[in-house]
Amino acid sequence: MQQKKPKLVFNGVRGSRPVADKRVNKYGGNTSSILVEKGDRIVIFDAGTGIINIGDYLKKERTDIKILDIFLTHFHFDHILGLPFFQPILSRGYKINIYSAPYNKDNRSAKDVILTIFNQPYSPISSEGIKAEINFIELDINDKEPIPIGEGMSVAYQKNNSHPLCGVLIYKLTTEGKSIVYATDVETPGGFAGVTLDFISGADILIHDSQYFDSHYDAAESPKKGFGHSSVSMAVQNAKNARAKTLYLFHYDPAYSDRELEIMLKEARKVFKNTFLSEELKIINF
Ligand SMILES: [Zn+2]
Ligand SMILES: [Zn+2]
């Protein structure tokens, strides 16, 4: 019998591409993937290389769990690259729901886009190597009804168009009156407003894109404006405006070392005291 208190685990916190380097040992080099576990249900947000660790964890420690719900923000590589290496997908007996926005381009569906990376010439696995039962669910972005997951959890979503060229879905998981908002790959120079600010307001845990130091975002040479990512001051401003209880900086630029991230944290705390660095394999009970 598992305890029913929910827990959040960061499994990949990096943006753009994975990093294998001693300088990032503490906070981690895997790309975006986070896990929420409550009782017998698992919810995963994004399937960057961090999801590989989640697969290993399920295979070793939670063999009783066979139904998984994976919510993708968008299809950029750093958010799906772990899927062909995610053991439950390659194993019989799992039922995996993969939720995303519709793709709707070139007559391709989200399913086609995802299966591309399992097939030639990208991978030797091929679609036949997928042994789990997978349901590809394209979310209706006009539907505002949260999706019930089980164990008293539900997931709501909202489209945000600040990320080129496809936009992303921002997700909000709610359970027992508490909420986690996952807002990555967003660029918000003026701060979130209107329905988006309403959507994220009051989050107990706000996980927010913080790809750049302000000085790099605004740099005279190679500025990062328009890349679809936030500076640290955008993240803290949104946390403040939304009256979030805690803010976790996320989706760090691959160039930043652990030390630099700690400097970023100090900058953030000057404006929003309850800021933390998302850290690979760190468990947060909430
Ligand atoms: Zn990304
Ligand atoms: Zn992206």
PDB file of C-alpha atoms and ligand atoms in Angstrom:
ATOM      1  CA  MET A   1       0.000   0.000   0.000  1.00  0.00           C
ATOM      2  CA  GLN A   2       1.618   3.227  -1.137  1.00  0.00           C
ATOM      3  CA  GLN A   3       1.096   6.392   0.840  1.00  0.00           C
ATOM      4  CA  LYS A   4      -1.372   8.699  -0.857  1.00  0.00           C
ATOM      5  CA  LYS A   5       0.523  11.942  -0.359  1.00  0.00           C
ATOM      6  CA  PRO A   6       1.510  13.327  -3.752  1.00  0.00           C
ATOM      7  CA  LYS A   7       5.135  13.863  -4.657  1.00  0.00           C
ATOM      8  CA  LEU A   8       6.824  15.767  -7.424  1.00  0.00           C
ATOM      9  CA  VAL A   9      10.163  14.612  -8.833  1.00  0.00           C
ATOM     10  CA  PHE A  10      12.236  16.581 -11.322  1.00  0.00           C
ATOM     11  CA  ASN A  11      13.884  14.135 -13.699  1.00  0.00           C
ATOM     12  CA  GLY A  12      15.111  16.511 -16.368  1.00  0.00           C
ATOM     13  CA  VAL A  13      15.494  20.251 -15.846  1.00  0.00           C
ATOM     14  CA  ARG A  14      17.617  21.351 -18.780  1.00  0.00           C
ATOM     15  CA  GLY A  15      16.442  23.139 -21.920  1.00  0.00           C
ATOM     16  CA  SER A  16      17.341  22.809 -25.587  1.00  0.00           C
ATOM     17  CA  ARG A  17      19.645  19.795 -25.368  1.00  0.00           C
ATOM     18  CA  PRO A  18      21.086  17.386 -22.814  1.00  0.00           C
ATOM     19  CA  VAL A  19      24.409  18.186 -21.158  1.00  0.00           C
ATOM     20  CA  ALA A  20      26.914  15.608 -19.913  1.00  0.00           C
ATOM     21  CA  ASP A  21      29.424  17.584 -17.990  1.00  0.00           C
ATOM     22  CA  LYS A  22      30.857  17.741 -14.467  1.00  0.00           C
ATOM     23  CA  ARG A  23      29.794  21.374 -14.234  1.00  0.00           C
ATOM     24  CA  VAL A  24      26.128  20.343 -14.152  1.00  0.00           C
ATOM     25  CA  ASN A  25      26.350  17.341 -11.810  1.00  0.00           C
ATOM     26  CA  LYS A  26      24.266  18.871  -9.064  1.00  0.00           C
ATOM     27  CA  TYR A  27      21.213  20.234 -10.909  1.00  0.00           C
ATOM     28  CA  GLY A  28      21.440  17.828 -13.818  1.00  0.00           C
ATOM     29  CA  GLY A  29      21.859  17.695 -17.567  1.00  0.00           C
ATOM     30  CA  ASN A  30      18.789  15.770 -18.723  1.00  0.00           C
ATOM     31  CA  THR A  31      16.118  17.627 -20.659  1.00  0.00           C
ATOM     32  CA  SER A  32      12.613  18.386 -19.489  1.00  0.00           C
ATOM     33  CA  SER A  33      10.614  15.688 -17.762  1.00  0.00           C
ATOM     34  CA  ILE A  34       8.870  15.760 -14.409  1.00  0.00           C
ATOM     35  CA  LEU A  35       6.897  13.188 -12.490  1.00  0.00           C
ATOM     36  CA  VAL A  36       3.950  13.526 -10.154  1.00  0.00           C
ATOM     37  CA  GLU A  37       3.138  10.366  -8.212  1.00  0.00           C
ATOM     38  CA  LYS A  38       0.148   9.811  -5.975  1.00  0.00           C
ATOM     39  CA  GLY A  39      -0.958   6.392  -4.789  1.00  0.00           C
ATOM     40  CA  ASP A  40      -1.120   4.158  -7.822  1.00  0.00           C
ATOM     41  CA  ARG A  41      -1.138   6.884 -10.438  1.00  0.00           C
ATOM     42  CA  ILE A  42       1.736   8.523 -12.256  1.00  0.00           C
ATOM     43  CA  VAL A  43       1.542  11.716 -14.272  1.00  0.00           C
ATOM     44  CA  ILE A  44       4.522  12.761 -16.385  1.00  0.00           C
ATOM     45  CA  PHE A  45       4.989  16.170 -17.946  1.00  0.00           C
ATOM     46  CA  ASP A  46       7.216  16.116 -21.027  1.00  0.00           C
ATOM     47  CA  ALA A  47       9.400  13.318 -22.274  1.00  0.00           C
ATOM     48  CA  GLY A  48      12.881  14.777 -22.601  1.00  0.00           C
ATOM     49  CA  THR A  49      15.828  12.580 -21.641  1.00  0.00           C
ATOM     50  CA  GLY A  50      14.775  12.855 -17.983  1.00  0.00           C
ATOM     51  CA  ILE A  51      11.925  10.418 -18.677  1.00  0.00           C
ATOM     52  CA  ILE A  52      14.493   7.623 -19.082  1.00  0.00           C
ATOM     53  CA  ASN A  53      15.118   7.762 -15.318  1.00  0.00           C
ATOM     54  CA  ILE A  54      11.375   7.611 -14.688  1.00  0.00           C
ATOM     55  CA  GLY A  55      11.220   4.419 -16.766  1.00  0.00           C
ATOM     56  CA  ASP A  56      14.037   2.871 -14.727  1.00  0.00           C
ATOM     57  CA  TYR A  57      12.315   3.887 -11.484  1.00  0.00           C
ATOM     58  CA  LEU A  58       9.005   2.319 -12.567  1.00  0.00           C
ATOM     59  CA  LYS A  59      10.726  -0.883 -13.653  1.00  0.00           C
ATOM     60  CA  LYS A  60      12.628  -1.190 -10.373  1.00  0.00           C
ATOM     61  CA  GLU A  61      10.367   0.261  -7.706  1.00  0.00           C
ATOM     62  CA  ARG A  62       6.806   0.558  -8.974  1.00  0.00           C
ATOM     63  CA  THR A  63       6.184  -2.560 -11.017  1.00  0.00           C
ATOM     64  CA  ASP A  64       2.569  -2.426  -9.794  1.00  0.00           C
ATOM     65  CA  ILE A  65       1.877   0.697 -11.875  1.00  0.00           C
ATOM     66  CA  LYS A  66       0.845  -0.109 -15.445  1.00  0.00           C
ATOM     67  CA  ILE A  67      -1.183   2.941 -16.480  1.00  0.00           C
ATOM     68  CA  LEU A  68       0.776   6.107 -17.256  1.00  0.00           C
ATOM     69  CA  ASP A  69      -0.339   9.542 -18.392  1.00  0.00           C
ATOM     70  CA  ILE A  70       2.216  11.648 -20.270  1.00  0.00           C
ATOM     71  CA  PHE A  71       1.418  15.267 -21.101  1.00  0.00           C
ATOM     72  CA  LEU A  72       3.595  16.929 -23.744  1.00  0.00           C
ATOM     73  CA  THR A  73       3.944  20.696 -23.910  1.00  0.00           C
ATOM     74  CA  HIS A  74       5.089  20.559 -27.566  1.00  0.00           C
ATOM     75  CA  PHE A  75       7.163  18.411 -29.918  1.00  0.00           C
ATOM     76  CA  HIS A  76      10.597  20.046 -29.821  1.00  0.00           C
ATOM     77  CA  PHE A  77      13.353  17.469 -29.417  1.00  0.00           C
ATOM     78  CA  ASP A  78      14.244  18.389 -25.849  1.00  0.00           C
ATOM     79  CA  HIS A  79      10.669  17.454 -24.812  1.00  0.00           C
ATOM     80  CA  ILE A  80      10.293  14.099 -26.618  1.00  0.00           C
ATOM     81  CA  LEU A  81      13.813  12.732 -27.026  1.00  0.00           C
ATOM     82  CA  GLY A  82      13.525  10.290 -24.114  1.00  0.00           C
ATOM     83  CA  LEU A  83      10.519   8.428 -25.518  1.00  0.00           C
ATOM     84  CA  PRO A  84      12.414   5.827 -27.619  1.00  0.00           C
ATOM     85  CA  PHE A  85      14.480   5.014 -24.487  1.00  0.00           C
ATOM     86  CA  PHE A  86      11.559   4.922 -22.036  1.00  0.00           C
ATOM     87  CA  GLN A  87      11.406   1.274 -20.959  1.00  0.00           C
ATOM     88  CA  PRO A  88       7.634   1.081 -20.297  1.00  0.00           C
ATOM     89  CA  ILE A  89       6.942   1.938 -23.950  1.00  0.00           C
ATOM     90  CA  LEU A  90       9.108  -0.974 -25.018  1.00  0.00           C
ATOM     91  CA  SER A  91       7.416  -3.363 -22.571  1.00  0.00           C
ATOM     92  CA  ARG A  92       4.182  -5.350 -22.733  1.00  0.00           C
ATOM     93  CA  GLY A  93       1.502  -4.737 -20.147  1.00  0.00           C
ATOM     94  CA  TYR A  94       1.647  -0.958 -19.984  1.00  0.00           C
ATOM     95  CA  LYS A  95      -1.155   1.317 -21.049  1.00  0.00           C
ATOM     96  CA  ILE A  96       0.232   4.764 -21.832  1.00  0.00           C
ATOM     97  CA  ASN A  97      -1.835   7.831 -22.638  1.00  0.00           C
ATOM     98  CA  ILE A  98       0.170  10.506 -24.467  1.00  0.00           C
ATOM     99  CA  TYR A  99      -1.598  13.863 -24.477  1.00  0.00           C
ATOM    100  CA  SER A 100      -0.568  16.811 -26.638  1.00  0.00           C
ATOM    101  CA  ALA A 101      -1.947  19.664 -28.647  1.00  0.00           C
ATOM    102  CA  PRO A 102      -3.086  18.658 -32.139  1.00  0.00           C
ATOM    103  CA  TYR A 103      -0.360  18.878 -34.754  1.00  0.00           C
ATOM    104  CA  ASN A 104      -2.450  19.497 -37.884  1.00  0.00           C
ATOM    105  CA  LYS A 105       0.278  20.283 -40.400  1.00  0.00           C
ATOM    106  CA  ASP A 106       1.177  18.548 -43.647  1.00  0.00           C
ATOM    107  CA  ASN A 107      -1.631  16.043 -42.962  1.00  0.00           C
ATOM    108  CA  ARG A 108       0.325  14.679 -40.007  1.00  0.00           C
ATOM    109  CA  SER A 109      -1.099  13.974 -36.596  1.00  0.00           C
ATOM    110  CA  ALA A 110       0.624  14.182 -33.214  1.00  0.00           C
ATOM    111  CA  LYS A 111       0.901  10.391 -33.346  1.00  0.00           C
ATOM    112  CA  ASP A 112       2.793  10.547 -36.680  1.00  0.00           C
ATOM    113  CA  VAL A 113       5.153  13.185 -35.327  1.00  0.00           C
ATOM    114  CA  ILE A 114       5.967  11.169 -32.198  1.00  0.00           C
ATOM    115  CA  LEU A 115       6.365   7.857 -34.020  1.00  0.00           C
ATOM    116  CA  THR A 116       8.830   9.442 -36.443  1.00  0.00           C
ATOM    117  CA  ILE A 117      11.610   9.242 -33.854  1.00  0.00           C
ATOM    118  CA  PHE A 118      11.034   5.514 -33.314  1.00  0.00           C
ATOM    119  CA  ASN A 119      11.495   4.795 -36.986  1.00  0.00           C
ATOM    120  CA  GLN A 120      14.139   4.838 -39.694  1.00  0.00           C
ATOM    121  CA  PRO A 121      16.414   6.621 -40.231  1.00  0.00           C
ATOM    122  CA  TYR A 122      16.314   8.004 -36.671  1.00  0.00           C
ATOM    123  CA  SER A 123      16.028   4.771 -34.735  1.00  0.00           C
ATOM    124  CA  PRO A 124      16.246   1.015 -35.274  1.00  0.00           C
ATOM    125  CA  ILE A 125      13.315   0.348 -32.895  1.00  0.00           C
ATOM    126  CA  SER A 126      10.523   0.852 -35.458  1.00  0.00           C
ATOM    127  CA  SER A 127       6.886   1.055 -34.449  1.00  0.00           C
ATOM    128  CA  GLU A 128       6.886  -2.754 -33.999  1.00  0.00           C
ATOM    129  CA  GLY A 129       9.311  -2.301 -31.111  1.00  0.00           C
ATOM    130  CA  ILE A 130       6.610  -0.489 -29.181  1.00  0.00           C
ATOM    131  CA  LYS A 131       5.060  -3.133 -26.961  1.00  0.00           C
ATOM    132  CA  ALA A 132       2.911  -0.964 -24.715  1.00  0.00           C
ATOM    133  CA  GLU A 133      -0.606  -0.012 -25.648  1.00  0.00           C
ATOM    134  CA  ILE A 134      -0.397   3.690 -26.453  1.00  0.00           C
ATOM    135  CA  ASN A 135      -3.326   6.052 -26.812  1.00  0.00           C
ATOM    136  CA  PHE A 136      -2.427   9.291 -28.558  1.00  0.00           C
ATOM    137  CA  ILE A 137      -4.826  11.951 -27.365  1.00  0.00           C
ATOM    138  CA  GLU A 138      -4.919  15.328 -29.119  1.00  0.00           C
ATOM    139  CA  LEU A 139      -6.370  17.827 -26.680  1.00  0.00           C
ATOM    140  CA  ASP A 140      -9.067  20.196 -27.838  1.00  0.00           C
ATOM    141  CA  ILE A 141      -7.509  23.537 -26.982  1.00  0.00           C
ATOM    142  CA  ASN A 142     -10.928  25.171 -26.738  1.00  0.00           C
ATOM    143  CA  ASP A 143     -12.160  22.672 -24.179  1.00  0.00           C
ATOM    144  CA  LYS A 144     -11.664  23.991 -20.679  1.00  0.00           C
ATOM    145  CA  GLU A 145     -12.615  20.841 -18.772  1.00  0.00           C
ATOM    146  CA  PRO A 146      -9.758  19.422 -16.655  1.00  0.00           C
ATOM    147  CA  ILE A 147      -8.884  15.796 -17.345  1.00  0.00           C
ATOM    148  CA  PRO A 148      -9.485  13.478 -14.389  1.00  0.00           C
ATOM    149  CA  ILE A 149      -6.511  11.170 -13.764  1.00  0.00           C
ATOM    150  CA  GLY A 150      -7.483   9.125 -10.720  1.00  0.00           C
ATOM    151  CA  GLU A 151      -6.339   9.308  -7.077  1.00  0.00           C
ATOM    152  CA  GLY A 152      -8.089  12.693  -6.953  1.00  0.00           C
ATOM    153  CA  MET A 153      -5.764  14.325  -9.479  1.00  0.00           C
ATOM    154  CA  SER A 154      -6.826  16.313 -12.521  1.00  0.00           C
ATOM    155  CA  VAL A 155      -4.910  18.141 -15.232  1.00  0.00           C
ATOM    156  CA  ALA A 156      -6.055  21.360 -16.913  1.00  0.00           C
ATOM    157  CA  TYR A 157      -4.271  23.023 -19.823  1.00  0.00           C
ATOM    158  CA  GLN A 158      -4.065  26.216 -21.764  1.00  0.00           C
ATOM    159  CA  LYS A 159      -2.424  27.120 -25.077  1.00  0.00           C
ATOM    160  CA  ASN A 160       0.300  29.752 -25.057  1.00  0.00           C
ATOM    161  CA  ASN A 161       1.684  31.087 -28.312  1.00  0.00           C
ATOM    162  CA  SER A 162       4.916  32.759 -27.207  1.00  0.00           C
ATOM    163  CA  HIS A 163       7.137  29.837 -28.305  1.00  0.00           C
ATOM    164  CA  PRO A 164       8.134  29.595 -31.969  1.00  0.00           C
ATOM    165  CA  LEU A 165       6.689  28.207 -34.183  1.00  0.00           C
ATOM    166  CA  CYS A 166       4.173  25.970 -32.536  1.00  0.00           C
ATOM    167  CA  GLY A 167       3.362  27.442 -29.120  1.00  0.00           C
ATOM    168  CA  VAL A 168       3.055  25.196 -26.073  1.00  0.00           C
ATOM    169  CA  LEU A 169       0.494  23.921 -23.617  1.00  0.00           C
ATOM    170  CA  ILE A 170       0.781  25.167 -20.057  1.00  0.00           C
ATOM    171  CA  TYR A 171      -0.456  22.514 -17.621  1.00  0.00           C
ATOM    172  CA  LYS A 172      -1.964  22.696 -14.163  1.00  0.00           C
ATOM    173  CA  LEU A 173      -2.246  19.591 -12.018  1.00  0.00           C
ATOM    174  CA  THR A 174      -4.638  19.900  -9.096  1.00  0.00           C
ATOM    175  CA  THR A 175      -5.072  17.547  -6.174  1.00  0.00           C
ATOM    176  CA  GLU A 176      -6.519  18.023  -2.700  1.00  0.00           C
ATOM    177  CA  GLY A 177      -6.907  21.757  -3.303  1.00  0.00           C
ATOM    178  CA  LYS A 178      -3.231  22.166  -4.258  1.00  0.00           C
ATOM    179  CA  SER A 179      -1.873  22.944  -7.691  1.00  0.00           C
ATOM    180  CA  ILE A 180       1.316  22.581  -9.668  1.00  0.00           C
ATOM    181  CA  VAL A 181       1.629  24.746 -12.773  1.00  0.00           C
ATOM    182  CA  TYR A 182       4.107  23.679 -15.435  1.00  0.00           C
ATOM    183  CA  ALA A 183       4.886  26.630 -17.705  1.00  0.00           C
ATOM    184  CA  THR A 184       7.954  25.943 -19.786  1.00  0.00           C
ATOM    185  CA  ASP A 185       9.087  27.232 -23.174  1.00  0.00           C
ATOM    186  CA  VAL A 186       7.306  30.522 -22.687  1.00  0.00           C
ATOM    187  CA  GLU A 187       8.626  34.042 -23.275  1.00  0.00           C
ATOM    188  CA  THR A 188       6.763  36.728 -21.382  1.00  0.00           C
ATOM    189  CA  PRO A 189       8.462  40.131 -21.577  1.00  0.00           C
ATOM    190  CA  GLY A 190       5.357  41.912 -20.275  1.00  0.00           C
ATOM    191  CA  GLY A 191       4.386  39.131 -17.874  1.00  0.00           C
ATOM    192  CA  PHE A 192       1.416  36.810 -18.214  1.00  0.00           C
ATOM    193  CA  ALA A 193      -1.906  38.624 -18.364  1.00  0.00           C
ATOM    194  CA  GLY A 194      -5.617  37.948 -18.792  1.00  0.00           C
ATOM    195  CA  VAL A 195      -6.713  34.337 -18.988  1.00  0.00           C
ATOM    196  CA  THR A 196      -3.154  33.022 -18.641  1.00  0.00           C
ATOM    197  CA  LEU A 197      -2.551  34.941 -15.436  1.00  0.00           C
ATOM    198  CA  ASP A 198      -5.918  33.689 -14.150  1.00  0.00           C
ATOM    199  CA  PHE A 199      -4.950  30.134 -15.085  1.00  0.00           C
ATOM    200  CA  ILE A 200      -1.670  30.133 -13.150  1.00  0.00           C
ATOM    201  CA  SER A 201      -2.873  32.283 -10.235  1.00  0.00           C
ATOM    202  CA  GLY A 202      -2.444  30.940  -6.740  1.00  0.00           C
ATOM    203  CA  ALA A 203      -0.284  27.980  -7.816  1.00  0.00           C
ATOM    204  CA  ASP A 204       1.292  26.214  -4.869  1.00  0.00           C
ATOM    205  CA  ILE A 205       4.212  25.257  -7.094  1.00  0.00           C
ATOM    206  CA  LEU A 206       4.951  27.240 -10.240  1.00  0.00           C
ATOM    207  CA  ILE A 207       7.544  25.574 -12.468  1.00  0.00           C
ATOM    208  CA  HIS A 208       8.601  28.264 -14.916  1.00  0.00           C
ATOM    209  CA  ASP A 209      10.958  28.582 -17.855  1.00  0.00           C
ATOM    210  CA  SER A 210      14.068  30.430 -16.718  1.00  0.00           C
ATOM    211  CA  GLN A 211      16.398  29.766 -19.583  1.00  0.00           C
ATOM    212  CA  TYR A 212      18.481  32.953 -19.378  1.00  0.00           C
ATOM    213  CA  PHE A 213      20.065  35.468 -17.091  1.00  0.00           C
ATOM    214  CA  ASP A 214      18.620  38.898 -17.921  1.00  0.00           C
ATOM    215  CA  SER A 215      22.066  40.018 -19.068  1.00  0.00           C
ATOM    216  CA  HIS A 216      22.147  37.254 -21.686  1.00  0.00           C
ATOM    217  CA  TYR A 217      18.537  37.758 -22.743  1.00  0.00           C
ATOM    218  CA  ASP A 218      19.269  41.438 -23.398  1.00  0.00           C
ATOM    219  CA  ALA A 219      22.911  41.097 -24.504  1.00  0.00           C
ATOM    220  CA  ALA A 220      24.048  43.561 -27.157  1.00  0.00           C
ATOM    221  CA  GLU A 221      25.680  40.690 -29.016  1.00  0.00           C
ATOM    222  CA  SER A 222      23.527  37.607 -29.643  1.00  0.00           C
ATOM    223  CA  PRO A 223      20.445  38.629 -27.653  1.00  0.00           C
ATOM    224  CA  LYS A 224      17.942  35.873 -26.951  1.00  0.00           C
ATOM    225  CA  LYS A 225      14.795  37.832 -27.619  1.00  0.00           C
ATOM    226  CA  GLY A 226      12.229  35.954 -29.673  1.00  0.00           C
ATOM    227  CA  PHE A 227      13.741  32.530 -28.906  1.00  0.00           C
ATOM    228  CA  GLY A 228      10.593  31.663 -26.944  1.00  0.00           C
ATOM    229  CA  HIS A 229      12.188  31.467 -23.493  1.00  0.00           C
ATOM    230  CA  SER A 230      12.072  33.554 -20.357  1.00  0.00           C
ATOM    231  CA  SER A 231      14.736  35.411 -18.479  1.00  0.00           C
ATOM    232  CA  VAL A 232      14.910  34.859 -14.733  1.00  0.00           C
ATOM    233  CA  SER A 233      13.212  38.205 -14.089  1.00  0.00           C
ATOM    234  CA  MET A 234      10.227  37.157 -16.242  1.00  0.00           C
ATOM    235  CA  ALA A 235       9.875  33.995 -14.162  1.00  0.00           C
ATOM    236  CA  VAL A 236       9.933  35.826 -10.839  1.00  0.00           C
ATOM    237  CA  GLN A 237       7.606  38.549 -12.104  1.00  0.00           C
ATOM    238  CA  ASN A 238       5.052  35.953 -13.151  1.00  0.00           C
ATOM    239  CA  ALA A 239       5.364  34.183  -9.791  1.00  0.00           C
ATOM    240  CA  LYS A 240       4.749  37.476  -8.034  1.00  0.00           C
ATOM    241  CA  ASN A 241       1.849  38.553 -10.241  1.00  0.00           C
ATOM    242  CA  ALA A 242       0.246  35.121  -9.885  1.00  0.00           C
ATOM    243  CA  ARG A 243       0.779  35.114  -6.117  1.00  0.00           C
ATOM    244  CA  ALA A 244       2.360  31.675  -6.429  1.00  0.00           C
ATOM    245  CA  LYS A 245       3.431  30.084  -3.156  1.00  0.00           C
ATOM    246  CA  THR A 246       6.705  28.753  -4.529  1.00  0.00           C
ATOM    247  CA  LEU A 247       8.604  29.159  -7.774  1.00  0.00           C
ATOM    248  CA  TYR A 248      10.910  26.543  -9.301  1.00  0.00           C
ATOM    249  CA  LEU A 249      13.239  27.840 -11.998  1.00  0.00           C
ATOM    250  CA  PHE A 250      13.401  25.393 -14.888  1.00  0.00           C
ATOM    251  CA  HIS A 251      14.619  24.677 -18.458  1.00  0.00           C
ATOM    252  CA  TYR A 252      18.093  26.082 -17.901  1.00  0.00           C
ATOM    253  CA  ASP A 253      20.296  27.009 -20.795  1.00  0.00           C
ATOM    254  CA  PRO A 254      22.714  24.126 -21.489  1.00  0.00           C
ATOM    255  CA  ALA A 255      25.665  26.497 -21.105  1.00  0.00           C
ATOM    256  CA  TYR A 256      24.991  27.250 -17.431  1.00  0.00           C
ATOM    257  CA  SER A 257      26.967  25.467 -14.732  1.00  0.00           C
ATOM    258  CA  ASP A 258      25.682  24.601 -11.248  1.00  0.00           C
ATOM    259  CA  ARG A 259      27.516  27.638  -9.921  1.00  0.00           C
ATOM    260  CA  GLU A 260      25.862  29.952 -12.414  1.00  0.00           C
ATOM    261  CA  LEU A 261      22.450  28.538 -11.555  1.00  0.00           C
ATOM    262  CA  GLU A 262      23.108  29.325  -7.903  1.00  0.00           C
ATOM    263  CA  ILE A 263      23.881  32.911  -8.893  1.00  0.00           C
ATOM    264  CA  MET A 264      20.614  32.950 -10.846  1.00  0.00           C
ATOM    265  CA  LEU A 265      18.788  31.730  -7.742  1.00  0.00           C
ATOM    266  CA  LYS A 266      20.246  34.574  -5.682  1.00  0.00           C
ATOM    267  CA  GLU A 267      19.060  37.101  -8.275  1.00  0.00           C
ATOM    268  CA  ALA A 268      15.589  35.582  -8.268  1.00  0.00           C
ATOM    269  CA  ARG A 269      15.264  35.562  -4.479  1.00  0.00           C
ATOM    270  CA  LYS A 270      15.816  39.318  -4.345  1.00  0.00           C
ATOM    271  CA  VAL A 271      12.421  39.672  -6.033  1.00  0.00           C
ATOM    272  CA  PHE A 272      10.613  36.473  -5.052  1.00  0.00           C
ATOM    273  CA  LYS A 273      11.860  34.938  -1.843  1.00  0.00           C
ATOM    274  CA  ASN A 274      10.266  31.513  -2.251  1.00  0.00           C
ATOM    275  CA  THR A 275      12.278  30.634  -5.336  1.00  0.00           C
ATOM    276  CA  PHE A 276      14.113  27.320  -5.730  1.00  0.00           C
ATOM    277  CA  LEU A 277      16.181  25.657  -8.412  1.00  0.00           C
ATOM    278  CA  SER A 278      14.614  22.585  -9.939  1.00  0.00           C
ATOM    279  CA  GLU A 279      17.116  19.807  -9.374  1.00  0.00           C
ATOM    280  CA  GLU A 280      17.292  16.418 -11.011  1.00  0.00           C
ATOM    281  CA  LEU A 281      15.931  13.561  -8.873  1.00  0.00           C
ATOM    282  CA  LYS A 282      14.941  15.906  -6.067  1.00  0.00           C
ATOM    283  CA  ILE A 283      11.682  14.805  -4.436  1.00  0.00           C
ATOM    284  CA  ILE A 284       9.194  17.418  -3.319  1.00  0.00           C
ATOM    285  CA  ASN A 285       6.294  16.313  -1.133  1.00  0.00           C
ATOM    286  CA  PHE A 286       3.346  18.638  -1.316  1.00  0.00           C
TER     287      PHE A 286
HETATM  288 ZN    ZN B   1      12.414  23.238 -24.575  1.00  0.00          ZN
HETATM  289 ZN    ZN B   2      10.661  24.310 -27.396  1.00  0.00          ZN
END
